PDB file of C-alpha atoms in Angstrom:
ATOM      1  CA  UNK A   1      90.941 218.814 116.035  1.00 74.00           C
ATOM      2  CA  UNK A   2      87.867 218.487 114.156  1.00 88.00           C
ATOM      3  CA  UNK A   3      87.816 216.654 110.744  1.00 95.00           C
ATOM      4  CA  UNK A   4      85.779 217.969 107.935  1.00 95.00           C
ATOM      5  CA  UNK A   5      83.056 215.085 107.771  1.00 96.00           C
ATOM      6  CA  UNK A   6      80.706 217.702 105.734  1.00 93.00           C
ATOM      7  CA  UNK A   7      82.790 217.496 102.302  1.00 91.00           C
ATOM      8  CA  UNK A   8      81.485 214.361 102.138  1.00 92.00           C
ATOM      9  CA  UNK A   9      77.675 213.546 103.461  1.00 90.00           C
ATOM     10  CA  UNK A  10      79.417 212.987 106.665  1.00 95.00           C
ATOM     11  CA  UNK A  11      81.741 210.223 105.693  1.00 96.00           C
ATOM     12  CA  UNK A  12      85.369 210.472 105.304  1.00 97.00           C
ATOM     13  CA  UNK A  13      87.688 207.788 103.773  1.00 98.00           C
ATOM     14  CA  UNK A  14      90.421 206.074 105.361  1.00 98.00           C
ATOM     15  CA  UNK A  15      93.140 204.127 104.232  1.00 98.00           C
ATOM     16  CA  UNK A  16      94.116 201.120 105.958  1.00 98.00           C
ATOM     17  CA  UNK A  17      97.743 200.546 105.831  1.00 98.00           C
ATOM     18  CA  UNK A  18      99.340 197.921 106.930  1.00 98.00           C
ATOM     19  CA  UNK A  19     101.836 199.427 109.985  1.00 98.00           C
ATOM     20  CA  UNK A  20     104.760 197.002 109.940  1.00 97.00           C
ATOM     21  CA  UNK A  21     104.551 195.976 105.771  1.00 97.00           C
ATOM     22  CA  UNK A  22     103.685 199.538 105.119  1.00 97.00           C
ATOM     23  CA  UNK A  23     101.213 197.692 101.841  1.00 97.00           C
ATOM     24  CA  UNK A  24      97.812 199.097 101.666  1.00 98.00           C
ATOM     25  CA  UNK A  25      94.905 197.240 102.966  1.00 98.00           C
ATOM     26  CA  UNK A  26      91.958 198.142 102.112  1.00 98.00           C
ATOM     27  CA  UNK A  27      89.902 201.902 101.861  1.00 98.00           C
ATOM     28  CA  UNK A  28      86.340 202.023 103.808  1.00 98.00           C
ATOM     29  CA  UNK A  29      84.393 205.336 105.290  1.00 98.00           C
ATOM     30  CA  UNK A  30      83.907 206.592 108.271  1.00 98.00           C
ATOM     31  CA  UNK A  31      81.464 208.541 109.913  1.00 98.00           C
ATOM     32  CA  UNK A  32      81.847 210.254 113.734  1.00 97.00           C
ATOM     33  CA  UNK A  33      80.090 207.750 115.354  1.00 97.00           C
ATOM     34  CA  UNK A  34      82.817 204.962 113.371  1.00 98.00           C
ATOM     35  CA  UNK A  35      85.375 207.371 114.021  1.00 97.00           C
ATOM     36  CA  UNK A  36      84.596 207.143 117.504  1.00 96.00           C
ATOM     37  CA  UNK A  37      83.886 203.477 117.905  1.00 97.00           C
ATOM     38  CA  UNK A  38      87.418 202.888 116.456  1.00 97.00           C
ATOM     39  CA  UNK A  39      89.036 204.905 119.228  1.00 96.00           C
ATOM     40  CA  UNK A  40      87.723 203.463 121.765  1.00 95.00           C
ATOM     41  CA  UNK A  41      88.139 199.972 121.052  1.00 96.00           C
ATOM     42  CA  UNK A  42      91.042 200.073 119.359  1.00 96.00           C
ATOM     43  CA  UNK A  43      89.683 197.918 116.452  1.00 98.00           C
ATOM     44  CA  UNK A  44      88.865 200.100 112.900  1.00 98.00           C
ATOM     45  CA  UNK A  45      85.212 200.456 112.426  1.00 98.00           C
ATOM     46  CA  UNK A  46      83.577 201.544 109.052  1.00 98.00           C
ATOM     47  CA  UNK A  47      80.163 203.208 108.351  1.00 97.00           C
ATOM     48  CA  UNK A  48      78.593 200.803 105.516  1.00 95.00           C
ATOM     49  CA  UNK A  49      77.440 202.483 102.755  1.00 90.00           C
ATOM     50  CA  UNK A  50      75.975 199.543 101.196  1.00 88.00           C
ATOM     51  CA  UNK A  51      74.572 198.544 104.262  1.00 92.00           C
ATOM     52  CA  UNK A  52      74.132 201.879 105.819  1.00 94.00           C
ATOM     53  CA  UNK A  53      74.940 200.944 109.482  1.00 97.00           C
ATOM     54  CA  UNK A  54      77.831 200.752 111.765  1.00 98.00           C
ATOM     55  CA  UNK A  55      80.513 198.078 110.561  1.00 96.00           C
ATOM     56  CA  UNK A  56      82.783 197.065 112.425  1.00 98.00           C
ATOM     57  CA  UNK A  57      85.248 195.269 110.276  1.00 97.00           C
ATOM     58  CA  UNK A  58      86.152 191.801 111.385  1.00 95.00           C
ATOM     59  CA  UNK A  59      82.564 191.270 112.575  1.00 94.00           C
ATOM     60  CA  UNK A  60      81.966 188.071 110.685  1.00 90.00           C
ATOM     61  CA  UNK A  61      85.575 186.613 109.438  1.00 91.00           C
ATOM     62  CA  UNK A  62      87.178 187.603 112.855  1.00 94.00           C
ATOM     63  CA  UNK A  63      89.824 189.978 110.621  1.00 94.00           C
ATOM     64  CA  UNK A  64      89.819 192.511 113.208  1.00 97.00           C
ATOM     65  CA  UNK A  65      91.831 195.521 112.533  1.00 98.00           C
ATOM     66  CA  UNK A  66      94.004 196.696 115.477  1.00 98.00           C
ATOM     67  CA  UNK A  67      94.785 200.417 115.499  1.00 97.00           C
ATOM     68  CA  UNK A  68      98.246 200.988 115.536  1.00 97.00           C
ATOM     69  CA  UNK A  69      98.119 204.872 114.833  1.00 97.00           C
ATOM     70  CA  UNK A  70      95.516 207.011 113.346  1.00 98.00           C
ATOM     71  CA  UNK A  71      96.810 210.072 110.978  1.00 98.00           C
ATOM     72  CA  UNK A  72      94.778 212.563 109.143  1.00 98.00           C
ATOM     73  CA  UNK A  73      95.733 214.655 106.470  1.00 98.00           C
ATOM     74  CA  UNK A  74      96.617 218.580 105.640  1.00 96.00           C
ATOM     75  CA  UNK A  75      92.742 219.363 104.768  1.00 95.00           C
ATOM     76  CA  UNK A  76      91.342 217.103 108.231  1.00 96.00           C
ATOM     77  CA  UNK A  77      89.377 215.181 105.051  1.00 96.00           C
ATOM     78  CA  UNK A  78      90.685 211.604 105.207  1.00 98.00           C
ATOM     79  CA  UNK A  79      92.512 209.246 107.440  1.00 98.00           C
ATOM     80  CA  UNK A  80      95.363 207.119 107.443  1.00 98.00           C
ATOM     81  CA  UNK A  81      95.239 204.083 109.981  1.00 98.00           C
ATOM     82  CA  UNK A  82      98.259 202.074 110.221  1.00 98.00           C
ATOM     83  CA  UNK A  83      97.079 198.885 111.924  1.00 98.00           C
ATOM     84  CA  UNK A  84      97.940 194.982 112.727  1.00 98.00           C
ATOM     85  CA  UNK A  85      95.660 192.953 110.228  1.00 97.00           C
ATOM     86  CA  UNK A  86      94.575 190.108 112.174  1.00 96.00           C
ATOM     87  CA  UNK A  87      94.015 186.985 110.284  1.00 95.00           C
ATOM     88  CA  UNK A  88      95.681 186.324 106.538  1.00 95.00           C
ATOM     89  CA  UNK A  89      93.859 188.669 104.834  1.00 95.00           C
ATOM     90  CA  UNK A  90      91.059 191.650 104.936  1.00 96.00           C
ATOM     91  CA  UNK A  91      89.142 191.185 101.500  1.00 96.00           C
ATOM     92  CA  UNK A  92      86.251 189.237 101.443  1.00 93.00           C
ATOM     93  CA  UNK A  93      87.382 187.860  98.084  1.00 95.00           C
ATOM     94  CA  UNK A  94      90.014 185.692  99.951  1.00 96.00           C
ATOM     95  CA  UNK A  95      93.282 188.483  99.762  1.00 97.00           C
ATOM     96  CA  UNK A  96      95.561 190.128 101.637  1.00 97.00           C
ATOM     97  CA  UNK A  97      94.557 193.363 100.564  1.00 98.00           C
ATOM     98  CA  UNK A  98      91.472 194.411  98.357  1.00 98.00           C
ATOM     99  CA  UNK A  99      93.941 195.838  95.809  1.00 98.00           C
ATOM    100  CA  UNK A 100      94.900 192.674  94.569  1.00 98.00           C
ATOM    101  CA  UNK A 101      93.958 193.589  90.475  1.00 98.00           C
ATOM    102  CA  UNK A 102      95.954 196.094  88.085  1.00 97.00           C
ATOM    103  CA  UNK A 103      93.734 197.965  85.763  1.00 96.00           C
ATOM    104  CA  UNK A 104      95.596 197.852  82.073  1.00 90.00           C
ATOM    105  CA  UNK A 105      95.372 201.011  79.826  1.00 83.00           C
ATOM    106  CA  UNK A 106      93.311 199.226  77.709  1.00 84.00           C
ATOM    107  CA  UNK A 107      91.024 198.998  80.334  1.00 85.00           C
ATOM    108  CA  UNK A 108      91.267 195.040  81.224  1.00 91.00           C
ATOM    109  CA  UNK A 109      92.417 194.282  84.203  1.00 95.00           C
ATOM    110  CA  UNK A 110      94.231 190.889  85.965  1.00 96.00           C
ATOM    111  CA  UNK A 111      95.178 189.662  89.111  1.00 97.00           C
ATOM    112  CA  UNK A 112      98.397 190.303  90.859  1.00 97.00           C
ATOM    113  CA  UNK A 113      98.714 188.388  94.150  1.00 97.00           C
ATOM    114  CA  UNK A 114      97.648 185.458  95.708  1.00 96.00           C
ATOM    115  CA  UNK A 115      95.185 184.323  97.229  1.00 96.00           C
ATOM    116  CA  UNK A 116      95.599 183.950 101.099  1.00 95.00           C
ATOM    117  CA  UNK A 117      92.336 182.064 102.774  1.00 94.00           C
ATOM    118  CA  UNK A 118      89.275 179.872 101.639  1.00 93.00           C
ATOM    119  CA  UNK A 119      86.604 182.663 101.327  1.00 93.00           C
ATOM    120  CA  UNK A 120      84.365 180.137 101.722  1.00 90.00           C
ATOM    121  CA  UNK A 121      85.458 178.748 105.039  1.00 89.00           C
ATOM    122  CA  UNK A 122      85.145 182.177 107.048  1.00 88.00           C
ATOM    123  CA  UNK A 123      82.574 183.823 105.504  1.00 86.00           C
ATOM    124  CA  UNK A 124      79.966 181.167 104.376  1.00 81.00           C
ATOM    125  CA  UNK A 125      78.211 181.370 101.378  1.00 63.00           C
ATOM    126  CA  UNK A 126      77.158 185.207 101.235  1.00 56.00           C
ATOM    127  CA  UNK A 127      80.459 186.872 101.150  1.00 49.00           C
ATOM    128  CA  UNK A 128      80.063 189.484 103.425  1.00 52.00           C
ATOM    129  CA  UNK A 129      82.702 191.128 105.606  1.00 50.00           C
TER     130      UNK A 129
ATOM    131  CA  UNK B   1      86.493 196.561  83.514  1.00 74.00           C
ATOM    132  CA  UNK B   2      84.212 199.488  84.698  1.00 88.00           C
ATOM    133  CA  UNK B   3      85.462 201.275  87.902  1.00 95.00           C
ATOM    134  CA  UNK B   4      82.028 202.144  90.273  1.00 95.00           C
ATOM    135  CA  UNK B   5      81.929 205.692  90.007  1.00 96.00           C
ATOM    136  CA  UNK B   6      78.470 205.718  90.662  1.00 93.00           C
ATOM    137  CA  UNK B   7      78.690 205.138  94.131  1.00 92.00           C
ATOM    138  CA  UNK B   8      80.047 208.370  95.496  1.00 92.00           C
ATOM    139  CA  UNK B   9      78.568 211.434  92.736  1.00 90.00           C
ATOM    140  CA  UNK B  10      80.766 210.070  89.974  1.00 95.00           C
ATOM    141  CA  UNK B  11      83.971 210.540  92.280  1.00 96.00           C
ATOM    142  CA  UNK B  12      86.286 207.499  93.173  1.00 97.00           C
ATOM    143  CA  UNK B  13      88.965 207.923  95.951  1.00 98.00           C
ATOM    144  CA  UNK B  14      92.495 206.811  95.132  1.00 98.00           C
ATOM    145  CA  UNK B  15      95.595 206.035  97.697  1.00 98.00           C
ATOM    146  CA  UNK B  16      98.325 207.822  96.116  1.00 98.00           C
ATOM    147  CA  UNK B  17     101.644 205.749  97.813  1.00 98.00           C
ATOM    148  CA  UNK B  18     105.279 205.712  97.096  1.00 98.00           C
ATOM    149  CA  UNK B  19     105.999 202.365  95.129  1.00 98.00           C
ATOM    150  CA  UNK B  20     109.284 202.231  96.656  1.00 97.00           C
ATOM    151  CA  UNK B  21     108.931 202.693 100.224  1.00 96.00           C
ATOM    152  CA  UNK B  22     105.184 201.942  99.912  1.00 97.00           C
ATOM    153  CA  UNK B  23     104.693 205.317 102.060  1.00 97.00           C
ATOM    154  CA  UNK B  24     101.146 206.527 101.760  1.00 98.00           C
ATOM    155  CA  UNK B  25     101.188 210.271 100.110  1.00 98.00           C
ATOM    156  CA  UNK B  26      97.687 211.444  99.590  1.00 98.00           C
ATOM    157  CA  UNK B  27      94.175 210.457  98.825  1.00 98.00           C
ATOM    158  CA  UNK B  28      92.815 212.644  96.092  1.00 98.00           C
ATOM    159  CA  UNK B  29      89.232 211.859  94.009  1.00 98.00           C
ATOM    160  CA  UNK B  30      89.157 210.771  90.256  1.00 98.00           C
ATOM    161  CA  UNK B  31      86.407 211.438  87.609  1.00 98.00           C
ATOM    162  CA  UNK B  32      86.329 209.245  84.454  1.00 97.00           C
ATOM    163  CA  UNK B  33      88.260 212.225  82.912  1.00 97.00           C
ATOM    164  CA  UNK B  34      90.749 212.264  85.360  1.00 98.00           C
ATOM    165  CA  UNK B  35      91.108 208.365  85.017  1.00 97.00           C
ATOM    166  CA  UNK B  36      91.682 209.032  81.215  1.00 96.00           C
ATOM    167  CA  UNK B  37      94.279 211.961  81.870  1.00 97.00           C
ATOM    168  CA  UNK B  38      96.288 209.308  84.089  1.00 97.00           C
ATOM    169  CA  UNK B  39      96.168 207.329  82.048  1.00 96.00           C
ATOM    170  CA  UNK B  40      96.898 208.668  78.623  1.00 95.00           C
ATOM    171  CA  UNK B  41      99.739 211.055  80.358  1.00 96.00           C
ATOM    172  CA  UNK B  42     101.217 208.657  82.617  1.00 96.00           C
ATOM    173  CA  UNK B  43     101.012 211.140  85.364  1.00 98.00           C
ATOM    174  CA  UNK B  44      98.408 211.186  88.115  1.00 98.00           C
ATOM    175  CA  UNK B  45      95.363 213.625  87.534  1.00 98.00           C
ATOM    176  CA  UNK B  46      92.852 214.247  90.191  1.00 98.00           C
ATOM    177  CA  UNK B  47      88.747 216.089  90.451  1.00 97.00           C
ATOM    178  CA  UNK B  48      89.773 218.848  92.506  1.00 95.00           C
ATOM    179  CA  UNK B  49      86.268 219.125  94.629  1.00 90.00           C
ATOM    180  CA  UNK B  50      87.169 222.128  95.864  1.00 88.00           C
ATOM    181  CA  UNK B  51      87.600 223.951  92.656  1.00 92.00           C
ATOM    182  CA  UNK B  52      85.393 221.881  90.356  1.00 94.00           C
ATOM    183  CA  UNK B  53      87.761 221.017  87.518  1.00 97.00           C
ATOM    184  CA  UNK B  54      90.501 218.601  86.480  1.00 98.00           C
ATOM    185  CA  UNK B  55      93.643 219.128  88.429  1.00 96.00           C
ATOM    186  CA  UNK B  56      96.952 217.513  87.621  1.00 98.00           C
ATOM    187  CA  UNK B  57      98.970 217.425  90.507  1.00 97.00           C
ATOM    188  CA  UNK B  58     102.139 219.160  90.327  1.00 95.00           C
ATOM    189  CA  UNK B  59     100.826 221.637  87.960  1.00 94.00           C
ATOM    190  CA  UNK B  60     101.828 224.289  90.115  1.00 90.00           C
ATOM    191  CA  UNK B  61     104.665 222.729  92.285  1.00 91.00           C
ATOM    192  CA  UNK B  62     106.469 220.676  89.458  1.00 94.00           C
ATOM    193  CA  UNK B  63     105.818 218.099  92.122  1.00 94.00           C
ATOM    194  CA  UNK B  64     103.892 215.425  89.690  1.00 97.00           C
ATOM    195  CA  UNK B  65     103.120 211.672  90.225  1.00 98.00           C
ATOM    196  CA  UNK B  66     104.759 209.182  87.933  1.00 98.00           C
ATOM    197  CA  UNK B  67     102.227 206.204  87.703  1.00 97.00           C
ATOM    198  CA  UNK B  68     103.923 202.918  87.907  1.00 97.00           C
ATOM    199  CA  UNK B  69     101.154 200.745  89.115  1.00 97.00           C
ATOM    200  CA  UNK B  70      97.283 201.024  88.780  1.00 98.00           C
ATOM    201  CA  UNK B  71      95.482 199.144  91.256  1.00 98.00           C
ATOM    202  CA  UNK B  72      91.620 199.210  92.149  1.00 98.00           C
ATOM    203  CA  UNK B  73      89.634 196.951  94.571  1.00 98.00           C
ATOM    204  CA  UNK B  74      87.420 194.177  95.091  1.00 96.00           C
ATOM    205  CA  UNK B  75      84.113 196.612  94.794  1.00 95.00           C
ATOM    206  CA  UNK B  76      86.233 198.573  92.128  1.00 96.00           C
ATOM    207  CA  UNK B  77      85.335 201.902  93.792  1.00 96.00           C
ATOM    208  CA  UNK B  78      88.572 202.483  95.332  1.00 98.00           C
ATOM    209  CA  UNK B  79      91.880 203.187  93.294  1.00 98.00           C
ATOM    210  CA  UNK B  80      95.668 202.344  94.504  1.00 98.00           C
ATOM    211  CA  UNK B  81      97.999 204.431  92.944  1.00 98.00           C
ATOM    212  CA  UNK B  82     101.841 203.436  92.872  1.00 98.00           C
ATOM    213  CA  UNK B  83     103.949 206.184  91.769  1.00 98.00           C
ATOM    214  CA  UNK B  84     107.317 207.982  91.437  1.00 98.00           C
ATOM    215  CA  UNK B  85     107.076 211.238  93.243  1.00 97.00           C
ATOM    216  CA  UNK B  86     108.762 213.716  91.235  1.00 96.00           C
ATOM    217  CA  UNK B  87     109.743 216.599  94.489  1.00 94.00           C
ATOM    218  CA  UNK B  88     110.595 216.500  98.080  1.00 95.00           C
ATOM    219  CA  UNK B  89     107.110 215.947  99.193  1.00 95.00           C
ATOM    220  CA  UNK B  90     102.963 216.170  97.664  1.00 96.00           C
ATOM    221  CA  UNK B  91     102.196 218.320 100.294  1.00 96.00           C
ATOM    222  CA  UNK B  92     101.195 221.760 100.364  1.00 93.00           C
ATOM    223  CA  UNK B  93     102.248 222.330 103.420  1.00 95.00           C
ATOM    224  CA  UNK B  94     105.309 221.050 102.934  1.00 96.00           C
ATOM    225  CA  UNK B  95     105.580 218.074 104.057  1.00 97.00           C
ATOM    226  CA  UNK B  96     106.518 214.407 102.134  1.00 97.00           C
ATOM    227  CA  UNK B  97     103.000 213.233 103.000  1.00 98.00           C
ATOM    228  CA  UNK B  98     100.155 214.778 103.435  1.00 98.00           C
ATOM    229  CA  UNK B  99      99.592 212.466 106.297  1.00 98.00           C
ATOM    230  CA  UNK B 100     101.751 214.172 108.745  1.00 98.00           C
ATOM    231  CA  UNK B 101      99.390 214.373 111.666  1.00 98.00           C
ATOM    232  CA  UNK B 102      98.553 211.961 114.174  1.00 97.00           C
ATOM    233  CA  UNK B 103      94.996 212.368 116.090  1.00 96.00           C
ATOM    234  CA  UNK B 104      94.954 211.238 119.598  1.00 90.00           C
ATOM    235  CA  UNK B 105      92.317 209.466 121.404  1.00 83.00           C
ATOM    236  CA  UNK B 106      91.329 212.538 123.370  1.00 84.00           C
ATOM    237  CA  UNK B 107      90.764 214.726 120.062  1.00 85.00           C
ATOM    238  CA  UNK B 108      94.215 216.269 120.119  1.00 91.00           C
ATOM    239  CA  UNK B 109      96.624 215.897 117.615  1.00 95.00           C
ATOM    240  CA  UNK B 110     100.371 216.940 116.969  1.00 96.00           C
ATOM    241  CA  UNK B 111     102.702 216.355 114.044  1.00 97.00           C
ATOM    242  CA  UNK B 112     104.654 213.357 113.568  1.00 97.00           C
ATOM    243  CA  UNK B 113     106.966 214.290 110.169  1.00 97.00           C
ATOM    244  CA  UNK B 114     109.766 216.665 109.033  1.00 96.00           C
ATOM    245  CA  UNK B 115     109.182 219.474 106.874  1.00 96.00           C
ATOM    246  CA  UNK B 116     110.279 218.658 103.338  1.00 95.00           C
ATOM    247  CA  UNK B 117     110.420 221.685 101.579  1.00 94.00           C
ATOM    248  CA  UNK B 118     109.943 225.610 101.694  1.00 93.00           C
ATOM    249  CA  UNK B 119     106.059 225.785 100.992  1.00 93.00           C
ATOM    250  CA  UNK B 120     106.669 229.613  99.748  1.00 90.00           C
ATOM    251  CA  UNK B 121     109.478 228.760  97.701  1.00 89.00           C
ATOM    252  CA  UNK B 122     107.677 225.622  95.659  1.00 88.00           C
ATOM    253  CA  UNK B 123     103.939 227.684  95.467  1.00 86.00           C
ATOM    254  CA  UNK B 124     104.157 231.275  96.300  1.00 81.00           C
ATOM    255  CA  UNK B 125     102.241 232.307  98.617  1.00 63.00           C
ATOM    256  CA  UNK B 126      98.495 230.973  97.406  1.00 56.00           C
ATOM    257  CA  UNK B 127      99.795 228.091  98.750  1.00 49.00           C
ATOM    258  CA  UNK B 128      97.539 226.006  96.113  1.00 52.00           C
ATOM    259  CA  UNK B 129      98.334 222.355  94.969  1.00 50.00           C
TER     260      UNK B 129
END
């Protein structure tokens, strides 16, 4: 099976879903060598396009993502990885998810969850994930 | 609020999922237009990259996206998309998902859902979205 990596400078997005909740984690990209990574450790790893290296996620807060099953879509262009979130959350803002703000028509937005951990306390000061 | 189109050629990815059995659907790209579209209309509009142009989904299949919850994320360059799926299934190939493979570690794959619907039947035989 061969994804289509080209549509997209060699990236291709995944959604991470969360297997047993079934709520949506978080969205990052992957490239082959993430793709492959992520196989064969079993833990989801991103290509960082802000950082534009290898990223494996969990690196600094210990939030590893376990792989619970790996789907890919009708046009082999993105990725669906259900997976056990390790940890009480996978946004570096201190939530569960990264989705955690509803955008109003108006175009404001506010918050609709919690928040689940100090960000503070497992990332340091700089806020990285 | 402004949403980072920027980032990715003035494209944003949005997680279309069910909102009631928080299934994930599709992942489909939005331009500020098709932001506004959704928006305005209540029903999910995409940037169809392959054909260039604003695409409502369902336009051919009746099979549209009721919006029910707007979500975007912590960067806000990711969208999460809660909706009603009008339709058996958002897939062109029939399916409920469009997520209805699984790849395996050894670059295999096989399919893990039930067809949904006729493909022929719901788009002729173009078989376009």
């Amino acid at each position: 099976m061969e994804l289509a990596f080209a549509k997209l400078d060699g990236l291709i997005p995944a959604v991470i879903q969360d297997h047993a909740t079934r709520e949506v984690l978080m969205l990052g990209f992957l490239n082959p060598e993430a793709l492959e990574y992520t196989q064969l450790t079993g833990e989801v790893h991103f290509f960082s396009r802000t950082r534009q290296r290898l990223w494996k996620k969990g690196e600094t807060s210990g939030h590893v993502l376990r792989v619970r099953q790996l789907l890919f879509d009708c046009d082999a262009d993105s990725l669906l990885i259900r997976v056990e979130a390790v940890g009480p959350g996978v946004c570096h803002q201190g939530y569960q998810s990264c989705f955690f703000r509803e955008l109003e028509l108006d175009g404001t937005s506010h918050i609709v969850a919690e928040r689940a951990f100090a960000v503070e306390e497992v990332y340091g000061k700089k806020g990285t994930q």
